[in-house]
JSON list of C-alpha atoms in Angstrom, two decimals:
[
{"chain": "Z", "resi": 25, "resn": "MET", "atom": "CA", "xyz": [-18.53, -2.77, -7.91]},
{"chain": "Z", "resi": 26, "resn": "ILE", "atom": "CA", "xyz": [-16.45, -5.93, -7.60]},
{"chain": "Z", "resi": 27, "resn": "VAL", "atom": "CA", "xyz": [-12.72, -6.27, -6.94]},
{"chain": "Z", "resi": 28, "resn": "GLU", "atom": "CA", "xyz": [-12.06, -7.81, -10.37]},
{"chain": "Z", "resi": 29, "resn": "LYS", "atom": "CA", "xyz": [-13.03, -4.50, -12.05]},
{"chain": "Z", "resi": 30, "resn": "LEU", "atom": "CA", "xyz": [-10.36, -2.53, -10.15]},
{"chain": "Z", "resi": 31, "resn": "MET", "atom": "CA", "xyz": [-7.58, -5.02, -9.51]},
{"chain": "Z", "resi": 32, "resn": "THR", "atom": "CA", "xyz": [-4.33, -5.17, -11.42]},
{"chain": "Z", "resi": 33, "resn": "ALA", "atom": "CA", "xyz": [-4.52, -8.51, -13.15]},
{"chain": "Z", "resi": 34, "resn": "GLY", "atom": "CA", "xyz": [-1.32, -10.45, -13.69]},
{"chain": "Z", "resi": 35, "resn": "ALA", "atom": "CA", "xyz": [0.48, -8.61, -10.93]},
{"chain": "Z", "resi": 36, "resn": "VAL", "atom": "CA", "xyz": [4.26, -8.94, -10.87]},
{"chain": "Z", "resi": 37, "resn": "SER", "atom": "CA", "xyz": [5.33, -11.50, -8.29]},
{"chain": "Z", "resi": 38, "resn": "VAL", "atom": "CA", "xyz": [8.57, -12.97, -7.01]},
{"chain": "Z", "resi": 39, "resn": "SER", "atom": "CA", "xyz": [9.73, -16.29, -5.60]},
{"chain": "Z", "resi": 40, "resn": "ALA", "atom": "CA", "xyz": [10.90, -16.69, -2.01]},
{"chain": "Z", "resi": 41, "resn": "ASP", "atom": "CA", "xyz": [14.53, -16.99, -3.13]},
{"chain": "Z", "resi": 42, "resn": "THR", "atom": "CA", "xyz": [14.54, -13.60, -4.90]},
{"chain": "Z", "resi": 43, "resn": "THR", "atom": "CA", "xyz": [16.99, -11.22, -3.23]},
{"chain": "Z", "resi": 44, "resn": "ALA", "atom": "CA", "xyz": [15.78, -8.08, -1.51]},
{"chain": "Z", "resi": 45, "resn": "ALA", "atom": "CA", "xyz": [17.78, -5.99, -3.98]},
{"chain": "Z", "resi": 46, "resn": "SER", "atom": "CA", "xyz": [16.17, -7.69, -6.98]},
{"chain": "Z", "resi": 47, "resn": "ALA", "atom": "CA", "xyz": [12.72, -7.23, -5.45]},
{"chain": "Z", "resi": 48, "resn": "ALA", "atom": "CA", "xyz": [13.43, -3.55, -4.84]},
{"chain": "Z", "resi": 49, "resn": "ARG", "atom": "CA", "xyz": [14.50, -3.09, -8.45]},
{"chain": "Z", "resi": 50, "resn": "LEU", "atom": "CA", "xyz": [11.29, -4.80, -9.65]},
{"chain": "Z", "resi": 51, "resn": "MET", "atom": "CA", "xyz": [9.22, -2.51, -7.43]},
{"chain": "Z", "resi": 52, "resn": "GLU", "atom": "CA", "xyz": [10.95, 0.53, -8.88]},
{"chain": "Z", "resi": 53, "resn": "GLN", "atom": "CA", "xyz": [10.61, -0.73, -12.45]},
{"chain": "Z", "resi": 54, "resn": "HIS", "atom": "CA", "xyz": [6.88, -1.44, -12.09]},
{"chain": "Z", "resi": 55, "resn": "GLY", "atom": "CA", "xyz": [6.01, 1.47, -9.80]},
{"chain": "Z", "resi": 56, "resn": "VAL", "atom": "CA", "xyz": [4.68, -0.73, -6.99]},
{"chain": "Z", "resi": 57, "resn": "GLY", "atom": "CA", "xyz": [5.32, -0.90, -3.26]},
{"chain": "Z", "resi": 58, "resn": "ALA", "atom": "CA", "xyz": [4.58, -4.58, -2.71]},
{"chain": "Z", "resi": 59, "resn": "LEU", "atom": "CA", "xyz": [5.15, -7.88, -4.46]},
{"chain": "Z", "resi": 60, "resn": "PRO", "atom": "CA", "xyz": [3.31, -11.12, -3.85]},
{"chain": "Z", "resi": 61, "resn": "VAL", "atom": "CA", "xyz": [5.66, -14.01, -3.13]},
{"chain": "Z", "resi": 62, "resn": "THR", "atom": "CA", "xyz": [4.46, -17.09, -4.99]},
{"chain": "Z", "resi": 63, "resn": "ALA", "atom": "CA", "xyz": [5.31, -20.72, -5.60]},
{"chain": "Z", "resi": 64, "resn": "PRO", "atom": "CA", "xyz": [6.00, -21.73, -9.21]},
{"chain": "Z", "resi": 65, "resn": "ASP", "atom": "CA", "xyz": [2.39, -22.90, -9.53]},
{"chain": "Z", "resi": 66, "resn": "GLY", "atom": "CA", "xyz": [0.96, -19.52, -8.46]},
{"chain": "Z", "resi": 67, "resn": "ARG", "atom": "CA", "xyz": [0.10, -20.38, -4.86]},
{"chain": "Z", "resi": 68, "resn": "LEU", "atom": "CA", "xyz": [0.65, -17.42, -2.56]},
{"chain": "Z", "resi": 69, "resn": "TRP", "atom": "CA", "xyz": [3.37, -17.82, 0.08]},
{"chain": "Z", "resi": 70, "resn": "GLY", "atom": "CA", "xyz": [3.55, -14.24, 1.30]},
{"chain": "Z", "resi": 71, "resn": "ILE", "atom": "CA", "xyz": [3.96, -10.59, 0.42]},
{"chain": "Z", "resi": 72, "resn": "VAL", "atom": "CA", "xyz": [7.01, -8.34, 0.62]},
{"chain": "Z", "resi": 73, "resn": "THR", "atom": "CA", "xyz": [6.87, -4.55, 0.69]},
{"chain": "Z", "resi": 74, "resn": "ASP", "atom": "CA", "xyz": [9.34, -1.75, 0.19]},
{"chain": "Z", "resi": 75, "resn": "ARG", "atom": "CA", "xyz": [8.93, -1.13, 3.91]},
{"chain": "Z", "resi": 76, "resn": "ASP", "atom": "CA", "xyz": [9.89, -4.74, 4.70]},
{"chain": "Z", "resi": 77, "resn": "ILE", "atom": "CA", "xyz": [13.06, -4.36, 2.67]},
{"chain": "Z", "resi": 78, "resn": "VAL", "atom": "CA", "xyz": [14.02, -1.11, 4.36]},
{"chain": "Z", "resi": 79, "resn": "LEU", "atom": "CA", "xyz": [13.14, -1.99, 7.95]},
{"chain": "Z", "resi": 80, "resn": "ARG", "atom": "CA", "xyz": [13.87, -5.72, 8.04]},
{"chain": "Z", "resi": 81, "resn": "CYS", "atom": "CA", "xyz": [16.95, -5.70, 5.82]},
{"chain": "Z", "resi": 82, "resn": "VAL", "atom": "CA", "xyz": [18.61, -2.35, 5.17]},
{"chain": "Z", "resi": 83, "resn": "ALA", "atom": "CA", "xyz": [18.04, -0.81, 8.62]},
{"chain": "Z", "resi": 84, "resn": "GLY", "atom": "CA", "xyz": [19.19, -4.05, 10.22]},
{"chain": "Z", "resi": 85, "resn": "ASP", "atom": "CA", "xyz": [22.47, -3.92, 8.28]},
{"chain": "Z", "resi": 86, "resn": "GLY", "atom": "CA", "xyz": [21.41, -6.83, 6.08]},
{"chain": "Z", "resi": 87, "resn": "ASP", "atom": "CA", "xyz": [22.99, -7.37, 2.68]},
{"chain": "Z", "resi": 88, "resn": "ALA", "atom": "CA", "xyz": [20.18, -6.70, 0.18]},
{"chain": "Z", "resi": 89, "resn": "GLU", "atom": "CA", "xyz": [22.07, -8.75, -2.42]},
{"chain": "Z", "resi": 90, "resn": "ALA", "atom": "CA", "xyz": [22.09, -11.79, -0.10]},
{"chain": "Z", "resi": 91, "resn": "VAL", "atom": "CA", "xyz": [18.92, -11.56, 1.99]},
{"chain": "Z", "resi": 92, "resn": "THR", "atom": "CA", "xyz": [15.92, -13.19, 0.29]},
{"chain": "Z", "resi": 93, "resn": "VAL", "atom": "CA", "xyz": [12.34, -12.00, 0.28]},
{"chain": "Z", "resi": 94, "resn": "GLY", "atom": "CA", "xyz": [11.46, -15.31, 1.94]},
{"chain": "Z", "resi": 95, "resn": "GLU", "atom": "CA", "xyz": [13.30, -14.02, 5.01]},
{"chain": "Z", "resi": 96, "resn": "LEU", "atom": "CA", "xyz": [11.52, -10.64, 4.92]},
{"chain": "Z", "resi": 97, "resn": "MET", "atom": "CA", "xyz": [8.00, -11.36, 3.72]},
{"chain": "Z", "resi": 98, "resn": "THR", "atom": "CA", "xyz": [4.80, -11.39, 5.68]},
{"chain": "Z", "resi": 99, "resn": "LYS", "atom": "CA", "xyz": [3.58, -14.96, 5.57]},
{"chain": "Z", "resi": 100, "resn": "GLU", "atom": "CA", "xyz": [-0.09, -15.80, 5.04]},
{"chain": "Z", "resi": 101, "resn": "PRO", "atom": "CA", "xyz": [-1.22, -12.32, 3.97]},
{"chain": "Z", "resi": 102, "resn": "VAL", "atom": "CA", "xyz": [-4.88, -11.39, 4.01]},
{"chain": "Z", "resi": 103, "resn": "THR", "atom": "CA", "xyz": [-6.42, -11.95, 0.58]},
{"chain": "Z", "resi": 104, "resn": "VAL", "atom": "CA", "xyz": [-9.63, -11.28, -1.31]},
{"chain": "Z", "resi": 105, "resn": "VAL", "atom": "CA", "xyz": [-11.44, -12.99, -4.19]},
{"chain": "Z", "resi": 106, "resn": "PRO", "atom": "CA", "xyz": [-12.22, -11.26, -7.51]},
{"chain": "Z", "resi": 107, "resn": "GLU", "atom": "CA", "xyz": [-15.97, -11.49, -6.88]},
{"chain": "Z", "resi": 108, "resn": "ALA", "atom": "CA", "xyz": [-15.80, -9.62, -3.56]},
{"chain": "Z", "resi": 109, "resn": "ASP", "atom": "CA", "xyz": [-17.42, -6.19, -3.34]},
{"chain": "Z", "resi": 110, "resn": "VAL", "atom": "CA", "xyz": [-14.89, -3.37, -3.35]},
{"chain": "Z", "resi": 111, "resn": "ARG", "atom": "CA", "xyz": [-16.43, -1.99, -0.15]},
{"chain": "Z", "resi": 112, "resn": "GLU", "atom": "CA", "xyz": [-15.71, -5.34, 1.53]},
{"chain": "Z", "resi": 113, "resn": "ALA", "atom": "CA", "xyz": [-12.11, -5.16, 0.33]},
{"chain": "Z", "resi": 114, "resn": "ALA", "atom": "CA", "xyz": [-11.75, -1.62, 1.74]},
{"chain": "Z", "resi": 115, "resn": "ALA", "atom": "CA", "xyz": [-13.23, -2.75, 5.07]},
{"chain": "Z", "resi": 116, "resn": "LEU", "atom": "CA", "xyz": [-10.83, -5.72, 5.13]},
{"chain": "Z", "resi": 117, "resn": "MET", "atom": "CA", "xyz": [-7.88, -3.40, 4.48]},
{"chain": "Z", "resi": 118, "resn": "ALA", "atom": "CA", "xyz": [-9.04, -1.10, 7.28]},
{"chain": "Z", "resi": 119, "resn": "GLY", "atom": "CA", "xyz": [-9.58, -3.96, 9.71]},
{"chain": "Z", "resi": 120, "resn": "GLU", "atom": "CA", "xyz": [-6.24, -5.59, 8.97]},
{"chain": "Z", "resi": 121, "resn": "GLY", "atom": "CA", "xyz": [-4.25, -2.35, 8.68]},
{"chain": "Z", "resi": 122, "resn": "VAL", "atom": "CA", "xyz": [-3.01, -3.03, 5.14]},
{"chain": "Z", "resi": 123, "resn": "ARG", "atom": "CA", "xyz": [-3.03, -0.98, 1.95]},
{"chain": "Z", "resi": 124, "resn": "ARG", "atom": "CA", "xyz": [-2.91, -3.84, -0.57]},
{"chain": "Z", "resi": 125, "resn": "LEU", "atom": "CA", "xyz": [-4.56, -7.22, -0.99]},
{"chain": "Z", "resi": 126, "resn": "PRO", "atom": "CA", "xyz": [-3.54, -10.11, -3.20]},
{"chain": "Z", "resi": 127, "resn": "VAL", "atom": "CA", "xyz": [-6.55, -11.26, -5.22]},
{"chain": "Z", "resi": 128, "resn": "MET", "atom": "CA", "xyz": [-6.86, -15.05, -5.27]},
{"chain": "Z", "resi": 129, "resn": "LYS", "atom": "CA", "xyz": [-8.87, -17.20, -7.66]},
{"chain": "Z", "resi": 130, "resn": "ASN", "atom": "CA", "xyz": [-8.98, -20.98, -7.26]},
{"chain": "Z", "resi": 131, "resn": "GLY", "atom": "CA", "xyz": [-6.04, -20.84, -4.86]},
{"chain": "Z", "resi": 132, "resn": "ARG", "atom": "CA", "xyz": [-3.81, -18.96, -7.29]},
{"chain": "Z", "resi": 133, "resn": "LEU", "atom": "CA", "xyz": [-2.75, -15.32, -7.56]},
{"chain": "Z", "resi": 134, "resn": "ALA", "atom": "CA", "xyz": [-5.06, -13.49, -9.98]},
{"chain": "Z", "resi": 135, "resn": "GLY", "atom": "CA", "xyz": [-3.92, -9.92, -9.26]},
{"chain": "Z", "resi": 136, "resn": "MET", "atom": "CA", "xyz": [-3.59, -7.19, -6.64]},
{"chain": "Z", "resi": 137, "resn": "ILE", "atom": "CA", "xyz": [-5.90, -4.46, -5.44]},
{"chain": "Z", "resi": 138, "resn": "SER", "atom": "CA", "xyz": [-4.69, -1.45, -3.50]},
{"chain": "Z", "resi": 139, "resn": "LEU", "atom": "CA", "xyz": [-6.33, 1.26, -1.49]},
{"chain": "Z", "resi": 140, "resn": "ALA", "atom": "CA", "xyz": [-5.18, 3.65, -4.23]},
{"chain": "Z", "resi": 141, "resn": "ASP", "atom": "CA", "xyz": [-7.07, 1.58, -6.84]},
{"chain": "Z", "resi": 142, "resn": "ILE", "atom": "CA", "xyz": [-10.23, 1.90, -4.76]},
{"chain": "Z", "resi": 143, "resn": "ALA", "atom": "CA", "xyz": [-9.74, 5.64, -4.19]},
{"chain": "Z", "resi": 144, "resn": "ARG", "atom": "CA", "xyz": [-9.15, 6.29, -7.90]},
{"chain": "Z", "resi": 145, "resn": "SER", "atom": "CA", "xyz": [-12.40, 4.55, -8.80]},
{"chain": "Z", "resi": 146, "resn": "ARG", "atom": "CA", "xyz": [-14.36, 7.43, -7.25]},
{"chain": "Z", "resi": 147, "resn": "SER", "atom": "CA", "xyz": [-17.23, 5.03, -6.58]},
{"chain": "Z", "resi": 148, "resn": "CYS", "atom": "CA", "xyz": [-15.94, 4.23, -3.10]},
{"chain": "Z", "resi": 149, "resn": "ASP", "atom": "CA", "xyz": [-14.37, 7.51, -1.98]},
{"chain": "Z", "resi": 150, "resn": "MET", "atom": "CA", "xyz": [-15.82, 7.31, 1.51]},
{"chain": "Z", "resi": 151, "resn": "GLU", "atom": "CA", "xyz": [-14.75, 3.69, 2.06]},
{"chain": "Z", "resi": 152, "resn": "ALA", "atom": "CA", "xyz": [-11.24, 4.45, 0.84]},
{"chain": "Z", "resi": 153, "resn": "GLY", "atom": "CA", "xyz": [-10.99, 7.47, 3.14]},
{"chain": "Z", "resi": 154, "resn": "ILE", "atom": "CA", "xyz": [-12.24, 5.54, 6.14]},
{"chain": "Z", "resi": 155, "resn": "ALA", "atom": "CA", "xyz": [-9.85, 2.68, 5.42]},
{"chain": "Z", "resi": 156, "resn": "LEU", "atom": "CA", "xyz": [-6.88, 5.03, 5.06]},
{"chain": "Z", "resi": 157, "resn": "SER", "atom": "CA", "xyz": [-7.78, 6.77, 8.32]},
{"chain": "Z", "resi": 158, "resn": "ARG", "atom": "CA", "xyz": [-7.98, 3.46, 10.18]},
{"chain": "Z", "resi": 159, "resn": "ILE", "atom": "CA", "xyz": [-4.79, 2.09, 8.62]},
{"chain": "Z", "resi": 160, "resn": "SER", "atom": "CA", "xyz": [-2.88, 5.28, 9.39]},
{"chain": "Z", "resi": 161, "resn": "SER", "atom": "CA", "xyz": [-3.92, 5.33, 13.03]},
{"chain": "Z", "resi": 162, "resn": "ALA", "atom": "CA", "xyz": [-3.58, 1.58, 13.69]},
{"chain": "Z", "resi": 163, "resn": "PRO", "atom": "CA", "xyz": [-0.76, 0.44, 15.97]},
{"chain": "Z", "resi": 164, "resn": "ALA", "atom": "CA", "xyz": [2.16, -1.16, 14.15]},
{"chain": "Z", "resi": 165, "resn": "ASP", "atom": "CA", "xyz": [1.73, -4.93, 14.27]},
{"chain": "Z", "resi": 166, "resn": "GLY", "atom": "CA", "xyz": [4.10, -5.96, 11.53]},
{"chain": "Z", "resi": 167, "resn": "LYS", "atom": "CA", "xyz": [1.62, -6.11, 8.65]},
{"chain": "Z", "resi": 168, "resn": "ARG", "atom": "CA", "xyz": [1.62, -2.75, 6.81]},
{"chain": "Z", "resi": 169, "resn": "TYR", "atom": "CA", "xyz": [1.55, -4.13, 3.27]}
]
């Protein structure tokens, strides 16, 4: 199975000047834990997670209404293409210690795929389980999206 079949197309994204508070509200509204950070033309600049907002802003006494996602995001996130095999995406997540991957097509954001998407597909249960095990036991290196 390919990534395109499981990804969320047209994923909600934010610009680098979006405040942490606005990003958090978008995450809550859409039931997601990460938002791609994009340029107006769809190029990917980074990714910001609920964890980034909590640890890099709130826990550090930052003002979530003033701090921007550009200050909090992980720059140059690992990505995947829509034509990639889902097993490859799971292995990439495991190797990089991340739970979500922006899906890029022709240099632009096409969607997002998460470990949960892969697990729900039931066609890659073992790969999803292995990836989750590796991600959960990996040392913290700042990624965790």
